[in-house]
Amino acid sequence: MAGLEDLYREIILDHHRNPRNRGELPPPAPHAVGHNPLCGDEIEVYLQVEDGRVTDIKVGGQGCSISQSSASMMSQAIKGKPVADVQALVRRFKGMMSIPDADGNEIEPDPEVKLGDLEALQGVVKYPVRIKCAILGWNTLLEALEQV
Ligand code: ZN
């Protein structure tokens, strides 16, 4: 019987092999590019936001399986969601990655915010170098949201 770690590995591989919402959106779509020089990862995020809701997202870039699958899962998780819910999910995900908030405090998990497939990435927290890979798409998403 496959254990939880095998299931998580399978989810990450699936998103790496078949990245969701891959592509780009034409200007003037909010767009940001993020780099993780430690690993050579690059992520591009294109957004379409209408009436306070992320109605479309496209992801481009290249890099390791953690960076690419995390961005793929992110795109799937936020598409169609109100921007406020997206911000809450970013916060929840950063908390799972043990990244403190802007004031340097630990982020308490909000039980109302569901992670879904993103839980597959929780093992990454044991490898601090990989946290930068996992968080890259999310920080790029925040940069793109600032342009909305
Ligand atoms: Zn990486």
mmCIF file with all atom_site columns, C-alpha atoms and ligand atoms in Angstrom:
data_model
loop_
_atom_site.group_PDB
_atom_site.id
_atom_site.type_symbol
_atom_site.label_atom_id
_atom_site.label_alt_id
_atom_site.label_comp_id
_atom_site.label_asym_id
_atom_site.label_entity_id
_atom_site.label_seq_id
_atom_site.pdbx_PDB_ins_code
_atom_site.Cartn_x
_atom_site.Cartn_y
_atom_site.Cartn_z
_atom_site.occupancy
_atom_site.B_iso_or_equiv
_atom_site.pdbx_formal_charge
_atom_site.auth_seq_id
_atom_site.auth_comp_id
_atom_site.auth_asym_id
_atom_site.auth_atom_id
_atom_site.pdbx_PDB_model_num
ATOM   1   C  CA . MET A 1 1   ? 0.000   0.000  0.000   1.00 0.00 ? 1   MET A CA 1
ATOM   2   C  CA . ALA A 1 2   ? 1.318   3.417  -0.937  1.00 0.00 ? 2   ALA A CA 1
ATOM   3   C  CA . GLY A 1 3   ? 2.075   5.707  1.969   1.00 0.00 ? 3   GLY A CA 1
ATOM   4   C  CA . LEU A 1 4   ? 1.280   9.384  2.243   1.00 0.00 ? 4   LEU A CA 1
ATOM   5   C  CA . GLU A 1 5   ? 4.778   10.349 1.091   1.00 0.00 ? 5   GLU A CA 1
ATOM   6   C  CA . ASP A 1 6   ? 4.338   8.286  -2.084  1.00 0.00 ? 6   ASP A CA 1
ATOM   7   C  CA . LEU A 1 7   ? 1.003   9.979  -2.739  1.00 0.00 ? 7   LEU A CA 1
ATOM   8   C  CA . TYR A 1 8   ? 2.565   13.411 -2.217  1.00 0.00 ? 8   TYR A CA 1
ATOM   9   C  CA . ARG A 1 9   ? 5.470   12.521 -4.530  1.00 0.00 ? 9   ARG A CA 1
ATOM   10  C  CA . GLU A 1 10  ? 2.956   11.369 -7.158  1.00 0.00 ? 10  GLU A CA 1
ATOM   11  C  CA . ILE A 1 11  ? 1.008   14.667 -6.952  1.00 0.00 ? 11  ILE A CA 1
ATOM   12  C  CA . ILE A 1 12  ? 4.214   16.718 -7.330  1.00 0.00 ? 12  ILE A CA 1
ATOM   13  C  CA . LEU A 1 13  ? 5.370   14.622 -10.308 1.00 0.00 ? 13  LEU A CA 1
ATOM   14  C  CA . ASP A 1 14  ? 1.951   14.866 -11.935 1.00 0.00 ? 14  ASP A CA 1
ATOM   15  C  CA . HIS A 1 15  ? 2.001   18.671 -11.752 1.00 0.00 ? 15  HIS A CA 1
ATOM   16  C  CA . HIS A 1 16  ? 5.576   18.702 -13.023 1.00 0.00 ? 16  HIS A CA 1
ATOM   17  C  CA . ARG A 1 17  ? 4.756   16.488 -16.024 1.00 0.00 ? 17  ARG A CA 1
ATOM   18  C  CA . ASN A 1 18  ? 1.410   18.145 -16.783 1.00 0.00 ? 18  ASN A CA 1
ATOM   19  C  CA . PRO A 1 19  ? 1.633   21.719 -15.509 1.00 0.00 ? 19  PRO A CA 1
ATOM   20  C  CA . ARG A 1 20  ? -1.799  23.360 -15.196 1.00 0.00 ? 20  ARG A CA 1
ATOM   21  C  CA . ASN A 1 21  ? -2.658  26.745 -16.710 1.00 0.00 ? 21  ASN A CA 1
ATOM   22  C  CA . ARG A 1 22  ? 0.569   26.870 -18.685 1.00 0.00 ? 22  ARG A CA 1
ATOM   23  C  CA . GLY A 1 23  ? 0.944   29.789 -21.107 1.00 0.00 ? 23  GLY A CA 1
ATOM   24  C  CA . GLU A 1 24  ? 0.719   33.561 -21.163 1.00 0.00 ? 24  GLU A CA 1
ATOM   25  C  CA . LEU A 1 25  ? -1.869  36.330 -21.402 1.00 0.00 ? 25  LEU A CA 1
ATOM   26  C  CA . PRO A 1 26  ? -1.512  39.301 -23.763 1.00 0.00 ? 26  PRO A CA 1
ATOM   27  C  CA . PRO A 1 27  ? -0.735  42.799 -22.431 1.00 0.00 ? 27  PRO A CA 1
ATOM   28  C  CA . PRO A 1 28  ? -1.988  44.680 -20.488 1.00 0.00 ? 28  PRO A CA 1
ATOM   29  C  CA . ALA A 1 29  ? -2.478  41.623 -18.244 1.00 0.00 ? 29  ALA A CA 1
ATOM   30  C  CA . PRO A 1 30  ? -0.676  42.034 -14.910 1.00 0.00 ? 30  PRO A CA 1
ATOM   31  C  CA . HIS A 1 31  ? 2.567   40.082 -15.301 1.00 0.00 ? 31  HIS A CA 1
ATOM   32  C  CA . ALA A 1 32  ? 5.561   39.372 -13.086 1.00 0.00 ? 32  ALA A CA 1
ATOM   33  C  CA . VAL A 1 33  ? 8.751   37.329 -13.416 1.00 0.00 ? 33  VAL A CA 1
ATOM   34  C  CA . GLY A 1 34  ? 10.429  35.710 -10.430 1.00 0.00 ? 34  GLY A CA 1
ATOM   35  C  CA . HIS A 1 35  ? 13.915  34.190 -10.166 1.00 0.00 ? 35  HIS A CA 1
ATOM   36  C  CA . ASN A 1 36  ? 15.482  31.850 -7.667  1.00 0.00 ? 36  ASN A CA 1
ATOM   37  C  CA . PRO A 1 37  ? 19.199  32.127 -8.470  1.00 0.00 ? 37  PRO A CA 1
ATOM   38  C  CA . LEU A 1 38  ? 20.121  29.454 -5.900  1.00 0.00 ? 38  LEU A CA 1
ATOM   39  C  CA . CYS A 1 39  ? 18.473  26.791 -8.024  1.00 0.00 ? 39  CYS A CA 1
ATOM   40  C  CA . GLY A 1 40  ? 18.100  28.500 -11.405 1.00 0.00 ? 40  GLY A CA 1
ATOM   41  C  CA . ASP A 1 41  ? 14.298  28.532 -11.247 1.00 0.00 ? 41  ASP A CA 1
ATOM   42  C  CA . GLU A 1 42  ? 12.237  31.066 -13.143 1.00 0.00 ? 42  GLU A CA 1
ATOM   43  C  CA . ILE A 1 43  ? 8.473   31.595 -12.929 1.00 0.00 ? 43  ILE A CA 1
ATOM   44  C  CA . GLU A 1 44  ? 6.267   33.956 -14.911 1.00 0.00 ? 44  GLU A CA 1
ATOM   45  C  CA . VAL A 1 45  ? 2.738   34.744 -13.775 1.00 0.00 ? 45  VAL A CA 1
ATOM   46  C  CA . TYR A 1 46  ? 0.034   36.407 -15.876 1.00 0.00 ? 46  TYR A CA 1
ATOM   47  C  CA . LEU A 1 47  ? -3.263  37.385 -14.296 1.00 0.00 ? 47  LEU A CA 1
ATOM   48  C  CA . GLN A 1 48  ? -6.700  38.426 -15.330 1.00 0.00 ? 48  GLN A CA 1
ATOM   49  C  CA . VAL A 1 49  ? -8.622  40.067 -12.484 1.00 0.00 ? 49  VAL A CA 1
ATOM   50  C  CA . GLU A 1 50  ? -12.220 41.166 -12.879 1.00 0.00 ? 50  GLU A CA 1
ATOM   51  C  CA . ASP A 1 51  ? -14.490 42.535 -10.133 1.00 0.00 ? 51  ASP A CA 1
ATOM   52  C  CA . GLY A 1 52  ? -11.993 41.574 -7.437  1.00 0.00 ? 52  GLY A CA 1
ATOM   53  C  CA . ARG A 1 53  ? -11.697 37.990 -8.649  1.00 0.00 ? 53  ARG A CA 1
ATOM   54  C  CA . VAL A 1 54  ? -8.830  36.156 -10.368 1.00 0.00 ? 54  VAL A CA 1
ATOM   55  C  CA . THR A 1 55  ? -10.714 35.019 -13.452 1.00 0.00 ? 55  THR A CA 1
ATOM   56  C  CA . ASP A 1 56  ? -7.655  33.654 -15.239 1.00 0.00 ? 56  ASP A CA 1
ATOM   57  C  CA . ILE A 1 57  ? -4.020  32.850 -14.531 1.00 0.00 ? 57  ILE A CA 1
ATOM   58  C  CA . LYS A 1 58  ? -1.258  31.585 -16.805 1.00 0.00 ? 58  LYS A CA 1
ATOM   59  C  CA . VAL A 1 59  ? 2.133   30.349 -15.671 1.00 0.00 ? 59  VAL A CA 1
ATOM   60  C  CA . GLY A 1 60  ? 5.396   30.148 -17.581 1.00 0.00 ? 60  GLY A CA 1
ATOM   61  C  CA . GLY A 1 61  ? 9.022   29.565 -16.745 1.00 0.00 ? 61  GLY A CA 1
ATOM   62  C  CA . GLN A 1 62  ? 11.395  26.717 -16.104 1.00 0.00 ? 62  GLN A CA 1
ATOM   63  C  CA . GLY A 1 63  ? 13.240  25.097 -13.253 1.00 0.00 ? 63  GLY A CA 1
ATOM   64  C  CA . CYS A 1 64  ? 13.203  22.216 -10.806 1.00 0.00 ? 64  CYS A CA 1
ATOM   65  C  CA . SER A 1 65  ? 10.180  20.012 -10.186 1.00 0.00 ? 65  SER A CA 1
ATOM   66  C  CA . ILE A 1 66  ? 9.379   21.691 -6.844  1.00 0.00 ? 66  ILE A CA 1
ATOM   67  C  CA . SER A 1 67  ? 9.291   25.221 -8.315  1.00 0.00 ? 67  SER A CA 1
ATOM   68  C  CA . GLN A 1 68  ? 7.254   24.214 -11.353 1.00 0.00 ? 68  GLN A CA 1
ATOM   69  C  CA . SER A 1 69  ? 4.786   21.925 -9.594  1.00 0.00 ? 69  SER A CA 1
ATOM   70  C  CA . SER A 1 70  ? 4.238   24.429 -6.777  1.00 0.00 ? 70  SER A CA 1
ATOM   71  C  CA . ALA A 1 71  ? 3.367   27.126 -9.340  1.00 0.00 ? 71  ALA A CA 1
ATOM   72  C  CA . SER A 1 72  ? 1.075   24.706 -11.177 1.00 0.00 ? 72  SER A CA 1
ATOM   73  C  CA . MET A 1 73  ? -0.781  23.782 -7.980  1.00 0.00 ? 73  MET A CA 1
ATOM   74  C  CA . MET A 1 74  ? -0.983  27.466 -7.040  1.00 0.00 ? 74  MET A CA 1
ATOM   75  C  CA . SER A 1 75  ? -2.577  28.357 -10.388 1.00 0.00 ? 75  SER A CA 1
ATOM   76  C  CA . GLN A 1 76  ? -5.139  25.599 -9.968  1.00 0.00 ? 76  GLN A CA 1
ATOM   77  C  CA . ALA A 1 77  ? -5.895  26.643 -6.388  1.00 0.00 ? 77  ALA A CA 1
ATOM   78  C  CA . ILE A 1 78  ? -6.445  30.360 -7.051  1.00 0.00 ? 78  ILE A CA 1
ATOM   79  C  CA . LYS A 1 79  ? -8.189  30.418 -10.437 1.00 0.00 ? 79  LYS A CA 1
ATOM   80  C  CA . GLY A 1 80  ? -11.691 31.797 -10.022 1.00 0.00 ? 80  GLY A CA 1
ATOM   81  C  CA . LYS A 1 81  ? -11.101 32.902 -6.409  1.00 0.00 ? 81  LYS A CA 1
ATOM   82  C  CA . PRO A 1 82  ? -11.657 36.400 -4.958  1.00 0.00 ? 82  PRO A CA 1
ATOM   83  C  CA . VAL A 1 83  ? -8.381  38.274 -4.453  1.00 0.00 ? 83  VAL A CA 1
ATOM   84  C  CA . ALA A 1 84  ? -8.980  38.325 -0.665  1.00 0.00 ? 84  ALA A CA 1
ATOM   85  C  CA . ASP A 1 85  ? -9.160  34.504 -0.626  1.00 0.00 ? 85  ASP A CA 1
ATOM   86  C  CA . VAL A 1 86  ? -6.009  34.342 -2.771  1.00 0.00 ? 86  VAL A CA 1
ATOM   87  C  CA . GLN A 1 87  ? -4.161  36.539 -0.245  1.00 0.00 ? 87  GLN A CA 1
ATOM   88  C  CA . ALA A 1 88  ? -5.373  34.254 2.573   1.00 0.00 ? 88  ALA A CA 1
ATOM   89  C  CA . LEU A 1 89  ? -4.129  31.195 0.680   1.00 0.00 ? 89  LEU A CA 1
ATOM   90  C  CA . VAL A 1 90  ? -0.705  32.784 0.100   1.00 0.00 ? 90  VAL A CA 1
ATOM   91  C  CA . ARG A 1 91  ? -0.508  33.445 3.839   1.00 0.00 ? 91  ARG A CA 1
ATOM   92  C  CA . ARG A 1 92  ? -1.547  29.866 4.648   1.00 0.00 ? 92  ARG A CA 1
ATOM   93  C  CA . PHE A 1 93  ? 1.014   28.451 2.226   1.00 0.00 ? 93  PHE A CA 1
ATOM   94  C  CA . LYS A 1 94  ? 3.799   30.642 3.615   1.00 0.00 ? 94  LYS A CA 1
ATOM   95  C  CA . GLY A 1 95  ? 2.846   29.443 7.092   1.00 0.00 ? 95  GLY A CA 1
ATOM   96  C  CA . MET A 1 96  ? 3.184   25.820 5.944   1.00 0.00 ? 96  MET A CA 1
ATOM   97  C  CA . MET A 1 97  ? 6.663   26.717 4.604   1.00 0.00 ? 97  MET A CA 1
ATOM   98  C  CA . SER A 1 98  ? 7.592   28.232 8.019   1.00 0.00 ? 98  SER A CA 1
ATOM   99  C  CA . ILE A 1 99  ? 8.012   31.663 6.443   1.00 0.00 ? 99  ILE A CA 1
ATOM   100 C  CA . PRO A 1 100 ? 7.233   34.389 9.010   1.00 0.00 ? 100 PRO A CA 1
ATOM   101 C  CA . ASP A 1 101 ? 4.862   37.278 8.295   1.00 0.00 ? 101 ASP A CA 1
ATOM   102 C  CA . ALA A 1 102 ? 6.025   40.833 7.559   1.00 0.00 ? 102 ALA A CA 1
ATOM   103 C  CA . ASP A 1 103 ? 6.525   41.460 11.296  1.00 0.00 ? 103 ASP A CA 1
ATOM   104 C  CA . GLY A 1 104 ? 8.664   38.345 11.692  1.00 0.00 ? 104 GLY A CA 1
ATOM   105 C  CA . ASN A 1 105 ? 5.969   36.381 13.532  1.00 0.00 ? 105 ASN A CA 1
ATOM   106 C  CA . GLU A 1 106 ? 5.037   32.771 12.915  1.00 0.00 ? 106 GLU A CA 1
ATOM   107 C  CA . ILE A 1 107 ? 1.896   32.452 10.786  1.00 0.00 ? 107 ILE A CA 1
ATOM   108 C  CA . GLU A 1 108 ? -0.797  30.424 12.553  1.00 0.00 ? 108 GLU A CA 1
ATOM   109 C  CA . PRO A 1 109 ? -2.625  28.052 10.199  1.00 0.00 ? 109 PRO A CA 1
ATOM   110 C  CA . ASP A 1 110 ? -6.148  29.265 9.426   1.00 0.00 ? 110 ASP A CA 1
ATOM   111 C  CA . PRO A 1 111 ? -8.367  26.131 9.425   1.00 0.00 ? 111 PRO A CA 1
ATOM   112 C  CA . GLU A 1 112 ? -10.837 27.920 7.103   1.00 0.00 ? 112 GLU A CA 1
ATOM   113 C  CA . VAL A 1 113 ? -8.230  28.014 4.329   1.00 0.00 ? 113 VAL A CA 1
ATOM   114 C  CA . LYS A 1 114 ? -7.991  24.638 2.566   1.00 0.00 ? 114 LYS A CA 1
ATOM   115 C  CA . LEU A 1 115 ? -4.693  23.646 0.946   1.00 0.00 ? 115 LEU A CA 1
ATOM   116 C  CA . GLY A 1 116 ? -5.898  20.670 -1.139  1.00 0.00 ? 116 GLY A CA 1
ATOM   117 C  CA . ASP A 1 117 ? -3.123  19.289 -3.353  1.00 0.00 ? 117 ASP A CA 1
ATOM   118 C  CA . LEU A 1 118 ? -0.763  21.919 -1.928  1.00 0.00 ? 118 LEU A CA 1
ATOM   119 C  CA . GLU A 1 119 ? -0.407  19.741 1.165   1.00 0.00 ? 119 GLU A CA 1
ATOM   120 C  CA . ALA A 1 120 ? 1.802   17.557 -1.014  1.00 0.00 ? 120 ALA A CA 1
ATOM   121 C  CA . LEU A 1 121 ? 4.511   20.214 -0.648  1.00 0.00 ? 121 LEU A CA 1
ATOM   122 C  CA . GLN A 1 122 ? 4.575   20.229 3.153   1.00 0.00 ? 122 GLN A CA 1
ATOM   123 C  CA . GLY A 1 123 ? 7.609   17.878 3.222   1.00 0.00 ? 123 GLY A CA 1
ATOM   124 C  CA . VAL A 1 124 ? 9.646   20.623 1.504   1.00 0.00 ? 124 VAL A CA 1
ATOM   125 C  CA . VAL A 1 125 ? 9.845   22.502 4.804   1.00 0.00 ? 125 VAL A CA 1
ATOM   126 C  CA . LYS A 1 126 ? 12.466  19.964 5.944   1.00 0.00 ? 126 LYS A CA 1
ATOM   127 C  CA . TYR A 1 127 ? 14.795  21.225 3.174   1.00 0.00 ? 127 TYR A CA 1
ATOM   128 C  CA . PRO A 1 128 ? 15.351  24.977 3.639   1.00 0.00 ? 128 PRO A CA 1
ATOM   129 C  CA . VAL A 1 129 ? 17.053  25.335 0.235   1.00 0.00 ? 129 VAL A CA 1
ATOM   130 C  CA . ARG A 1 130 ? 13.945  23.934 -1.476  1.00 0.00 ? 130 ARG A CA 1
ATOM   131 C  CA . ILE A 1 131 ? 11.577  26.315 0.337   1.00 0.00 ? 131 ILE A CA 1
ATOM   132 C  CA . LYS A 1 132 ? 12.853  29.053 -2.002  1.00 0.00 ? 132 LYS A CA 1
ATOM   133 C  CA . CYS A 1 133 ? 11.851  26.825 -4.929  1.00 0.00 ? 133 CYS A CA 1
ATOM   134 C  CA . ALA A 1 134 ? 8.381   26.154 -3.517  1.00 0.00 ? 134 ALA A CA 1
ATOM   135 C  CA . ILE A 1 135 ? 7.655   29.796 -2.662  1.00 0.00 ? 135 ILE A CA 1
ATOM   136 C  CA . LEU A 1 136 ? 8.924   31.343 -5.915  1.00 0.00 ? 136 LEU A CA 1
ATOM   137 C  CA . GLY A 1 137 ? 5.628   31.130 -7.811  1.00 0.00 ? 137 GLY A CA 1
ATOM   138 C  CA . TRP A 1 138 ? 3.750   32.566 -4.828  1.00 0.00 ? 138 TRP A CA 1
ATOM   139 C  CA . ASN A 1 139 ? 6.009   35.591 -4.461  1.00 0.00 ? 139 ASN A CA 1
ATOM   140 C  CA . THR A 1 140 ? 5.732   36.135 -8.215  1.00 0.00 ? 140 THR A CA 1
ATOM   141 C  CA . LEU A 1 141 ? 1.956   35.939 -7.888  1.00 0.00 ? 141 LEU A CA 1
ATOM   142 C  CA . LEU A 1 142 ? 2.040   38.654 -5.193  1.00 0.00 ? 142 LEU A CA 1
ATOM   143 C  CA . GLU A 1 143 ? 4.134   40.883 -7.475  1.00 0.00 ? 143 GLU A CA 1
ATOM   144 C  CA . ALA A 1 144 ? 1.628   40.438 -10.304 1.00 0.00 ? 144 ALA A CA 1
ATOM   145 C  CA . LEU A 1 145 ? -1.272  41.190 -7.925  1.00 0.00 ? 145 LEU A CA 1
ATOM   146 C  CA . GLU A 1 146 ? 0.366   44.497 -6.990  1.00 0.00 ? 146 GLU A CA 1
ATOM   147 C  CA . GLN A 1 147 ? -0.121  45.627 -10.587 1.00 0.00 ? 147 GLN A CA 1
ATOM   148 C  CA . VAL A 1 148 ? -3.866  45.026 -10.546 1.00 0.00 ? 148 VAL A CA 1
HETATM 149 ZN ZN . ZN  B 2 .   ? 14.355  24.873 -7.562  1.00 0.00 ? 1   ZN  B ZN 1
#
